PDB file of C-alpha atoms in Angstrom:
ATOM      1  CA  MET A 116      25.817   7.064  -7.298  1.00 66.00           C
ATOM      2  CA  ASN A 117      25.723  10.778  -8.025  1.00 82.00           C
ATOM      3  CA  SER A 118      24.883  13.441  -5.443  1.00 83.00           C
ATOM      4  CA  ASP A 119      21.464  14.218  -6.990  1.00 84.00           C
ATOM      5  CA  LEU A 120      20.426  10.599  -6.614  1.00 84.00           C
ATOM      6  CA  GLN A 121      21.742  10.469  -3.040  1.00 86.00           C
ATOM      7  CA  SER A 122      19.820  13.645  -2.201  1.00 86.00           C
ATOM      8  CA  TYR A 123      16.649  12.183  -3.727  1.00 82.00           C
ATOM      9  CA  TYR A 124      17.133   8.993  -1.704  1.00 85.00           C
ATOM     10  CA  ASN A 125      17.664  10.965   1.512  1.00 86.00           C
ATOM     11  CA  ASN A 126      14.303  12.691   1.031  1.00 83.00           C
ATOM     12  CA  PHE A 127      12.474   9.401   1.554  1.00 78.00           C
ATOM     13  CA  ASN A 128      13.295   9.536   5.264  1.00 79.00           C
ATOM     14  CA  LYS A 129      11.909  13.047   5.699  1.00 88.00           C
ATOM     15  CA  PRO A 130       8.543  13.482   7.479  1.00 89.00           C
ATOM     16  CA  TRP A 131       6.822  14.916   4.384  1.00 89.00           C
ATOM     17  CA  SER A 132       7.872  11.922   2.315  1.00 87.00           C
ATOM     18  CA  LYS A 133       6.571   9.496   4.906  1.00 85.00           C
ATOM     19  CA  LEU A 134       3.291  11.413   5.063  1.00 92.00           C
ATOM     20  CA  TYR A 135       3.051  11.439   1.273  1.00 90.00           C
ATOM     21  CA  TYR A 136       3.450   7.670   1.034  1.00 88.00           C
ATOM     22  CA  LEU A 137       0.899   7.155   3.809  1.00 89.00           C
ATOM     23  CA  MET A 138      -1.566   9.077   1.631  1.00 94.00           C
ATOM     24  CA  VAL A 139      -0.633   7.061  -1.463  1.00 92.00           C
ATOM     25  CA  ARG A 140      -1.045   3.859   0.526  1.00 91.00           C
ATOM     26  CA  GLU A 141      -4.503   4.975   1.651  1.00 94.00           C
ATOM     27  CA  LYS A 142      -5.535   5.798  -1.936  1.00 94.00           C
ATOM     28  CA  LEU A 143      -4.406   2.326  -3.022  1.00 94.00           C
ATOM     29  CA  SER A 144      -5.967   0.507  -0.060  1.00 95.00           C
ATOM     30  CA  PHE A 145      -8.290  -1.385  -2.435  1.00 96.00           C
ATOM     31  CA  VAL A 146      -5.236  -3.166  -3.904  1.00 97.00           C
ATOM     32  CA  LYS A 147      -5.207  -6.416  -1.920  1.00 97.00           C
ATOM     33  CA  ASP A 148      -4.362  -9.973  -2.951  1.00 98.00           C
ATOM     34  CA  MET A 149      -3.541  -8.867  -6.489  1.00 98.00           C
ATOM     35  CA  LYS A 150      -0.694  -9.285  -8.949  1.00 98.00           C
ATOM     36  CA  VAL A 151       0.864  -5.823  -9.174  1.00 98.00           C
ATOM     37  CA  LEU A 152       3.434  -4.365 -11.547  1.00 98.00           C
ATOM     38  CA  ASP A 153       5.240  -1.278 -10.257  1.00 96.00           C
ATOM     39  CA  PHE A 154       6.850   0.139 -13.376  1.00 93.00           C
ATOM     40  CA  GLY A 155       9.543   2.734 -12.713  1.00 91.00           C
ATOM     41  CA  SER A 156       9.768   1.629  -9.104  1.00 92.00           C
ATOM     42  CA  GLY A 157      12.679   3.872  -8.168  1.00 90.00           C
ATOM     43  CA  PHE A 158      13.918   2.983  -4.703  1.00 90.00           C
ATOM     44  CA  GLY A 159      11.066   0.501  -4.264  1.00 92.00           C
ATOM     45  CA  VAL A 160       9.133   2.482  -1.667  1.00 91.00           C
ATOM     46  CA  LEU A 161       5.716   1.891  -3.232  1.00 93.00           C
ATOM     47  CA  ALA A 162       6.589  -1.659  -4.321  1.00 95.00           C
ATOM     48  CA  ASP A 163       7.536  -2.451  -0.738  1.00 93.00           C
ATOM     49  CA  ILE A 164       4.304  -0.965   0.623  1.00 93.00           C
ATOM     50  CA  LEU A 165       2.174  -2.888  -1.881  1.00 96.00           C
ATOM     51  CA  ALA A 166       4.131  -6.124  -1.330  1.00 96.00           C
ATOM     52  CA  LYS A 167       2.709  -6.375   2.170  1.00 95.00           C
ATOM     53  CA  ASP A 168      -0.648  -7.542   0.760  1.00 95.00           C
ATOM     54  CA  ASN A 169       0.110  -8.375  -2.879  1.00 97.00           C
ATOM     55  CA  ASP A 170       2.315 -10.286  -5.301  1.00 98.00           C
ATOM     56  CA  VAL A 171       4.495  -7.445  -6.628  1.00 98.00           C
ATOM     57  CA  THR A 172       6.939  -7.270  -9.514  1.00 97.00           C
ATOM     58  CA  SER A 173       8.822  -4.014  -9.951  1.00 96.00           C
ATOM     59  CA  ILE A 174      10.849  -2.719 -12.874  1.00 96.00           C
ATOM     60  CA  GLU A 175      13.362   0.138 -12.652  1.00 94.00           C
ATOM     61  CA  PRO A 176      15.817   1.234 -15.362  1.00 91.00           C
ATOM     62  CA  ASN A 177      18.262   2.978 -12.997  1.00 90.00           C
ATOM     63  CA  THR A 178      20.608   0.285 -11.658  1.00 91.00           C
ATOM     64  CA  ASP A 179      21.786   2.486  -8.767  1.00 91.00           C
ATOM     65  CA  MET A 180      18.190   2.819  -7.602  1.00 90.00           C
ATOM     66  CA  VAL A 181      17.682  -0.938  -7.907  1.00 90.00           C
ATOM     67  CA  LYS A 182      20.726  -1.558  -5.695  1.00 89.00           C
ATOM     68  CA  MET A 183      19.296   0.760  -3.025  1.00 86.00           C
ATOM     69  CA  ALA A 184      15.692  -0.486  -3.239  1.00 85.00           C
ATOM     70  CA  LYS A 185      13.797  -1.070  -0.017  1.00 77.00           C
ATOM     71  CA  HIS A 186      12.899  -4.683   0.709  1.00 84.00           C
ATOM     72  CA  LYS A 187      11.080  -4.963   4.036  1.00 89.00           C
ATOM     73  CA  ASN A 188       8.469  -7.044   2.242  1.00 92.00           C
ATOM     74  CA  LYS A 189       9.123  -9.650  -0.432  1.00 94.00           C
ATOM     75  CA  TYR A 190       8.745  -8.635  -4.073  1.00 96.00           C
ATOM     76  CA  ILE A 191      10.489  -9.292  -7.380  1.00 95.00           C
ATOM     77  CA  GLN A 192      12.823  -6.474  -8.448  1.00 95.00           C
ATOM     78  CA  LEU A 193      13.833  -6.332 -12.109  1.00 94.00           C
ATOM     79  CA  SER A 194      16.153  -3.931 -13.864  1.00 93.00           C
ATOM     80  CA  GLY A 195      15.046  -2.683 -17.267  1.00 91.00           C
ATOM     81  CA  SER A 196      13.169  -0.068 -19.227  1.00 87.00           C
ATOM     82  CA  ILE A 197       9.857   0.021 -21.044  1.00 84.00           C
ATOM     83  CA  GLU A 198      10.951  -2.775 -23.385  1.00 88.00           C
ATOM     84  CA  LYS A 199      10.985  -5.100 -20.350  1.00 92.00           C
ATOM     85  CA  LEU A 200       7.178  -5.001 -20.462  1.00 91.00           C
ATOM     86  CA  LEU A 201       7.323  -7.141 -23.594  1.00 92.00           C
ATOM     87  CA  ASP A 202       8.564 -10.036 -21.410  1.00 94.00           C
ATOM     88  CA  PHE A 203       5.092 -10.363 -19.875  1.00 96.00           C
ATOM     89  CA  ASN A 204       1.924 -11.775 -21.388  1.00 95.00           C
ATOM     90  CA  ASP A 205      -1.196  -9.631 -21.557  1.00 94.00           C
ATOM     91  CA  GLU A 206      -3.213  -9.709 -18.337  1.00 95.00           C
ATOM     92  CA  THR A 207      -0.271 -10.948 -16.267  1.00 97.00           C
ATOM     93  CA  PHE A 208      -1.037  -8.235 -13.707  1.00 98.00           C
ATOM     94  CA  ASP A 209      -4.255  -7.086 -12.069  1.00 98.00           C
ATOM     95  CA  VAL A 210      -2.849  -3.624 -11.388  1.00 96.00           C
ATOM     96  CA  VAL A 211      -0.075  -1.606 -13.018  1.00 94.00           C
ATOM     97  CA  VAL A 212       1.344   1.331 -11.073  1.00 93.00           C
ATOM     98  CA  CYS A 213       3.434   4.012 -12.799  1.00 89.00           C
ATOM     99  CA  HIS A 214       3.909   6.385  -9.893  1.00 80.00           C
ATOM    100  CA  ASN A 215       5.866   9.561 -10.802  1.00 73.00           C
ATOM    101  CA  VAL A 216       7.074   7.898 -14.003  1.00 72.00           C
ATOM    102  CA  LEU A 217       5.390   9.116 -17.150  1.00 64.00           C
ATOM    103  CA  VAL A 218       6.765  12.646 -16.791  1.00 60.00           C
ATOM    104  CA  LEU A 219      10.224  11.122 -17.256  1.00 60.00           C
ATOM    105  CA  VAL A 220       9.484   9.189 -20.450  1.00 61.00           C
ATOM    106  CA  LYS A 221      11.480  10.780 -23.270  1.00 61.00           C
ATOM    107  CA  ARG A 222      10.617   8.680 -26.289  1.00 58.00           C
ATOM    108  CA  ASN A 223       7.600   7.226 -28.038  1.00 54.00           C
ATOM    109  CA  CYS A 224       5.879   4.613 -25.906  1.00 60.00           C
ATOM    110  CA  ASN A 225       3.947   2.478 -28.376  1.00 60.00           C
ATOM    111  CA  ASN A 226       4.473  -0.478 -26.022  1.00 56.00           C
ATOM    112  CA  LEU A 227       1.968   1.016 -23.578  1.00 57.00           C
ATOM    113  CA  THR A 228      -1.018   0.307 -25.834  1.00 56.00           C
TER     114      THR A 228
END
């Protein structure tokens, strides 16, 4: 793992990060007893939060991030990119979360339609 990734990971234990995810959790409090896809799950922070009350599948292209993903709660962690979405039938999930992801997409995303 490179130093930038380690630094990014270390930020998740900072007070502002914890506060931020408490706010995100509050905004998503309506997501209960649902099938959730967390696409671009990073270190799994949001997937882990949502897995407390939901059936969560997460997809992350960065294998180092997948190895370091948080798993306090049970969820399915997959490694892959946007093409991995083609493995799922339409309407497999009730909710799809792409938290802090779309700004990182570099190529055409026709698969999102």
